Coordinates of C-alpha atoms and ligand atoms in Angstrom, one line a residue:
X153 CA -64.4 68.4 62.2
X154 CA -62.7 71.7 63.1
X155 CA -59.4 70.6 61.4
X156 CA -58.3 68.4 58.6
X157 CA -55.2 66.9 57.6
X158 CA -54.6 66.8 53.6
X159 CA -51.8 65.8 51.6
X160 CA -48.7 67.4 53.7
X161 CA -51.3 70.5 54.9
X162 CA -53.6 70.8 58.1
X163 CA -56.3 72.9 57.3
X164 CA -58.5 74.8 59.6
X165 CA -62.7 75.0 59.1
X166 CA -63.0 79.3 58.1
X167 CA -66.7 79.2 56.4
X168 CA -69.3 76.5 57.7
X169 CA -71.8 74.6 55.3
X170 CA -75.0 76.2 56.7
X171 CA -73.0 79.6 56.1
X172 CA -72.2 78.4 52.6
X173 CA -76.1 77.1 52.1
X174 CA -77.4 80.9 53.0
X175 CA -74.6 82.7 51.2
X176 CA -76.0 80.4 47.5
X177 CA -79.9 81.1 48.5
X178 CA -79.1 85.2 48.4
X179 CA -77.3 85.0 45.4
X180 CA -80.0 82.7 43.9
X181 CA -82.6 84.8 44.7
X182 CA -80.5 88.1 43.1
X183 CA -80.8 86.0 39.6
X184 CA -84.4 84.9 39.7
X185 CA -84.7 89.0 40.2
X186 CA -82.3 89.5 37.6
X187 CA -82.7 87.6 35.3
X188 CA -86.0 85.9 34.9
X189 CA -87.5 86.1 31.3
X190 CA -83.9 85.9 29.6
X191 CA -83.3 82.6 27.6
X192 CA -80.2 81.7 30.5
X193 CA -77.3 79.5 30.4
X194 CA -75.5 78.4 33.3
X195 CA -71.8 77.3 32.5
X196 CA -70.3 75.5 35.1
X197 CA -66.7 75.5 35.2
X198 CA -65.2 72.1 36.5
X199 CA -63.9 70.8 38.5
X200 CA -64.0 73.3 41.3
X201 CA -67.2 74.8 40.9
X202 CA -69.5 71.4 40.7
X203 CA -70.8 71.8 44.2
X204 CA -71.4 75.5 44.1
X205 CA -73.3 74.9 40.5
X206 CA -75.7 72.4 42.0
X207 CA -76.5 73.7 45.0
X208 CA -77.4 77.4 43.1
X209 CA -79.0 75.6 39.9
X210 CA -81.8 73.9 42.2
X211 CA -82.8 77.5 43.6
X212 CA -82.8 78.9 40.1
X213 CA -87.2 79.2 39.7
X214 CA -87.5 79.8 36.2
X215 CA -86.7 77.7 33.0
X216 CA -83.5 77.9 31.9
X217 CA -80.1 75.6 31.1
X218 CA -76.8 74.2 32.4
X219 CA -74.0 73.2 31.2
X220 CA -70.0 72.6 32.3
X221 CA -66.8 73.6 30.6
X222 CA -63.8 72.3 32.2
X223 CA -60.0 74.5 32.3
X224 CA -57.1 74.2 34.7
X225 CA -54.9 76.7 36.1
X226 CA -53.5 75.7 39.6
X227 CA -50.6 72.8 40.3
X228 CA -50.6 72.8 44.3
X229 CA -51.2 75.5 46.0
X230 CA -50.3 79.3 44.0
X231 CA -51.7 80.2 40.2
X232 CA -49.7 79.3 37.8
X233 CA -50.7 81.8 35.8
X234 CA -50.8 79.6 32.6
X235 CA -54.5 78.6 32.1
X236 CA -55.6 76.0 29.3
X237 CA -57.8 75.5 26.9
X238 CA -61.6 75.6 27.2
X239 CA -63.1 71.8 27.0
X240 CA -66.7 71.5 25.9
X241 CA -67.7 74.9 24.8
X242 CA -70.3 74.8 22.2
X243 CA -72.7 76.5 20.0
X244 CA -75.3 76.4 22.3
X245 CA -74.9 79.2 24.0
X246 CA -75.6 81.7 20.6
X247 CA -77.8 84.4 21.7
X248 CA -78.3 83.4 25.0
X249 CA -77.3 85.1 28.6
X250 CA -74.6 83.0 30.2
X251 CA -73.7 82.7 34.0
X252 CA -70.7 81.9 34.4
X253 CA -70.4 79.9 37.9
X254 CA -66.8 79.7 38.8
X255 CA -66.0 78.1 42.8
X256 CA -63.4 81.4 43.3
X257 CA -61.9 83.9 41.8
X258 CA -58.6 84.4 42.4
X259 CA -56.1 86.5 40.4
X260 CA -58.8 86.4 37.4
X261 CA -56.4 85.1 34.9
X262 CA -59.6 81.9 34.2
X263 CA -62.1 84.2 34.1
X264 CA -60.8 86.4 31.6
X265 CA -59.7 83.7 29.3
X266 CA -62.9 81.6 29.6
X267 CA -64.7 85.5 28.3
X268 CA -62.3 86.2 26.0
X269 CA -63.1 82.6 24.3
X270 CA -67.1 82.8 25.1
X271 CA -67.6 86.2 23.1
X272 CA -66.6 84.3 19.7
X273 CA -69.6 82.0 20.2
X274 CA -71.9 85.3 20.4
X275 CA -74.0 85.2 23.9
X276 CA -76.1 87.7 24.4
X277 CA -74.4 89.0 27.3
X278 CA -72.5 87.4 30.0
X279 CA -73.0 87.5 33.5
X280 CA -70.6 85.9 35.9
X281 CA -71.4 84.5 39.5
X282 CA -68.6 83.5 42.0
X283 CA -69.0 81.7 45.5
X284 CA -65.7 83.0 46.3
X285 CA -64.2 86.4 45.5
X286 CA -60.5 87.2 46.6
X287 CA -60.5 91.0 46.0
X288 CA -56.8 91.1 47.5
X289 CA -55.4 89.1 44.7
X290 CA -57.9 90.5 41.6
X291 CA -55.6 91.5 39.0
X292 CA -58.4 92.0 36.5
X293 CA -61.0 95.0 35.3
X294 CA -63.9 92.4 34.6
X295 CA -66.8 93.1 36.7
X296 CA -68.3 90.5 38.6
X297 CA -72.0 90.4 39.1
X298 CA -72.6 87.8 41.7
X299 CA -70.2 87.2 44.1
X300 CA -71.1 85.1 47.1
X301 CA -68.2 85.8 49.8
X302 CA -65.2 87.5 49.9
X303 CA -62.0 85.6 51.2
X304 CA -58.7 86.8 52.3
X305 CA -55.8 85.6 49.7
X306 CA -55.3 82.1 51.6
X307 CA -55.3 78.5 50.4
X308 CA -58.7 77.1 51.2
X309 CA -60.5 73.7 50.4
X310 CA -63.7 71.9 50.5
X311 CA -66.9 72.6 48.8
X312 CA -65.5 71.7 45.4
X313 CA -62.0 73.2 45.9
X314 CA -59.1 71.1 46.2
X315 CA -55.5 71.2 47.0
X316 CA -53.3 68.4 44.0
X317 CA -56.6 66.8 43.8
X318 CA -58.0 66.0 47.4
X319 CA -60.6 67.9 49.8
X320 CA -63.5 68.3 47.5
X321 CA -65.8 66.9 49.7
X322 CA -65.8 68.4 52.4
X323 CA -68.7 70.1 53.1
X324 CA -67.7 73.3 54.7
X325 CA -64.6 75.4 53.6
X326 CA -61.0 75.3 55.4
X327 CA -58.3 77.6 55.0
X328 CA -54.6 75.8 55.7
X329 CA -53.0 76.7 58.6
X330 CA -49.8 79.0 58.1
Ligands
IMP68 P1 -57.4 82.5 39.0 O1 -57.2 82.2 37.5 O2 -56.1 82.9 39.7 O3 -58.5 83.4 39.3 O4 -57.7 81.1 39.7 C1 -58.9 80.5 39.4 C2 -58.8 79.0 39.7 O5 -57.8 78.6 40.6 C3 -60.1 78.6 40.5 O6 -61.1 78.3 39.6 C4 -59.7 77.5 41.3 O7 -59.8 76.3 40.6 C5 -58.2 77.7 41.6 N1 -58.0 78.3 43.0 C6 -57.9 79.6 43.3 N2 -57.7 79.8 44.6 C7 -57.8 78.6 45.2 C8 -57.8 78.2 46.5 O8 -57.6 78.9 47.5 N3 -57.9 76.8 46.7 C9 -58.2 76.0 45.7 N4 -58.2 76.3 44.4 C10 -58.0 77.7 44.1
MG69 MG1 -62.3 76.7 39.2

């Protein structure tokens, strides 16, 4: 399928599934380096970055957790710029070394609200892993340490990303057509 039609959008196929398959095994193999012999936490944060989080989680080789925290920040197809509140965030992750694992990072206005809130429940440290990365639209200081592509600042779908709702499943990533 080289285009898709979703909602009121066509939408063109920019980053294939066996692309997206050996961009996750890299970045997995960057934490096993990293971070093997910390007490880890994985925080997923839904819906977006479900796919991503599985797929990396099964290449993770050493004992360690997950869980998911769900925010939402986007109605169709630009940031709102208003992000909610965190659902799900617990006191398990005292002491430990969380990964974040967001689907994209866009302006950076999530991130640095879901960081701002983690740091109350005193991690360890936090560590942050993104599939996506669009440096064009970063408005933010916050390093990120894992980063699996960069993107340039387009609408894209598929692979856990949706536009109002539709086009998670897709298996490879599409960018709408301008
Ligand atoms: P930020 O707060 O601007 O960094 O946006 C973060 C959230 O917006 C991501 O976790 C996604 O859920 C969503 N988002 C950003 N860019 C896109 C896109 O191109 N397609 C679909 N969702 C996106
Ligand atoms: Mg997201």
């Amino acid at each position: 399928m080289q285009q898709v039609k979703i909602l009121d959008k066509d939408f063109e196929i920019s980053i294939k599934s066996s692309e997206i398959q050996d961009r996750i095994k890299a970045m997995a193999g960057e934490i096993n380096t990293d971070l093997k012999g910390e007490d880890v936490i994985f925080l997923g944060i839904l819906n977006g970055s479900f796919m991503f989080a599985s797929d990396l989680f099964k290449k993770i080789n050493f004992d360690c957790q997950i869980t998911f925290l769900k925010v939402a920040s986007y109605q169709g197809t630009a940031s709102s710029g208003t992000v909610k509140r965190l659902i799900g965030i617990n006191e398990d992750i005292k002491g430990k070394t969380v990964v974040i694992l967001e689907d994209i990072v866009d302006t950076g206005h999530t991130l640095e609200h879901i960081i701002r809130q983690l740091i109350g429940y005193e991690p360890k440290e936090i560590k942050i892993a993104t599939f996506l990365f669009k440096p064009d639209s970063y408005q933010k200081k916050i390093p990120i340490d894992y980063i699996g592509m960069e993107i340039p600042n387009d609408f894209i779908i598929g692979y856990g990303l949706d536009y109002n709702g539709f086009g998670r499943n897709l298996e490879d990533i599409y960018s709408v057509v301008k």
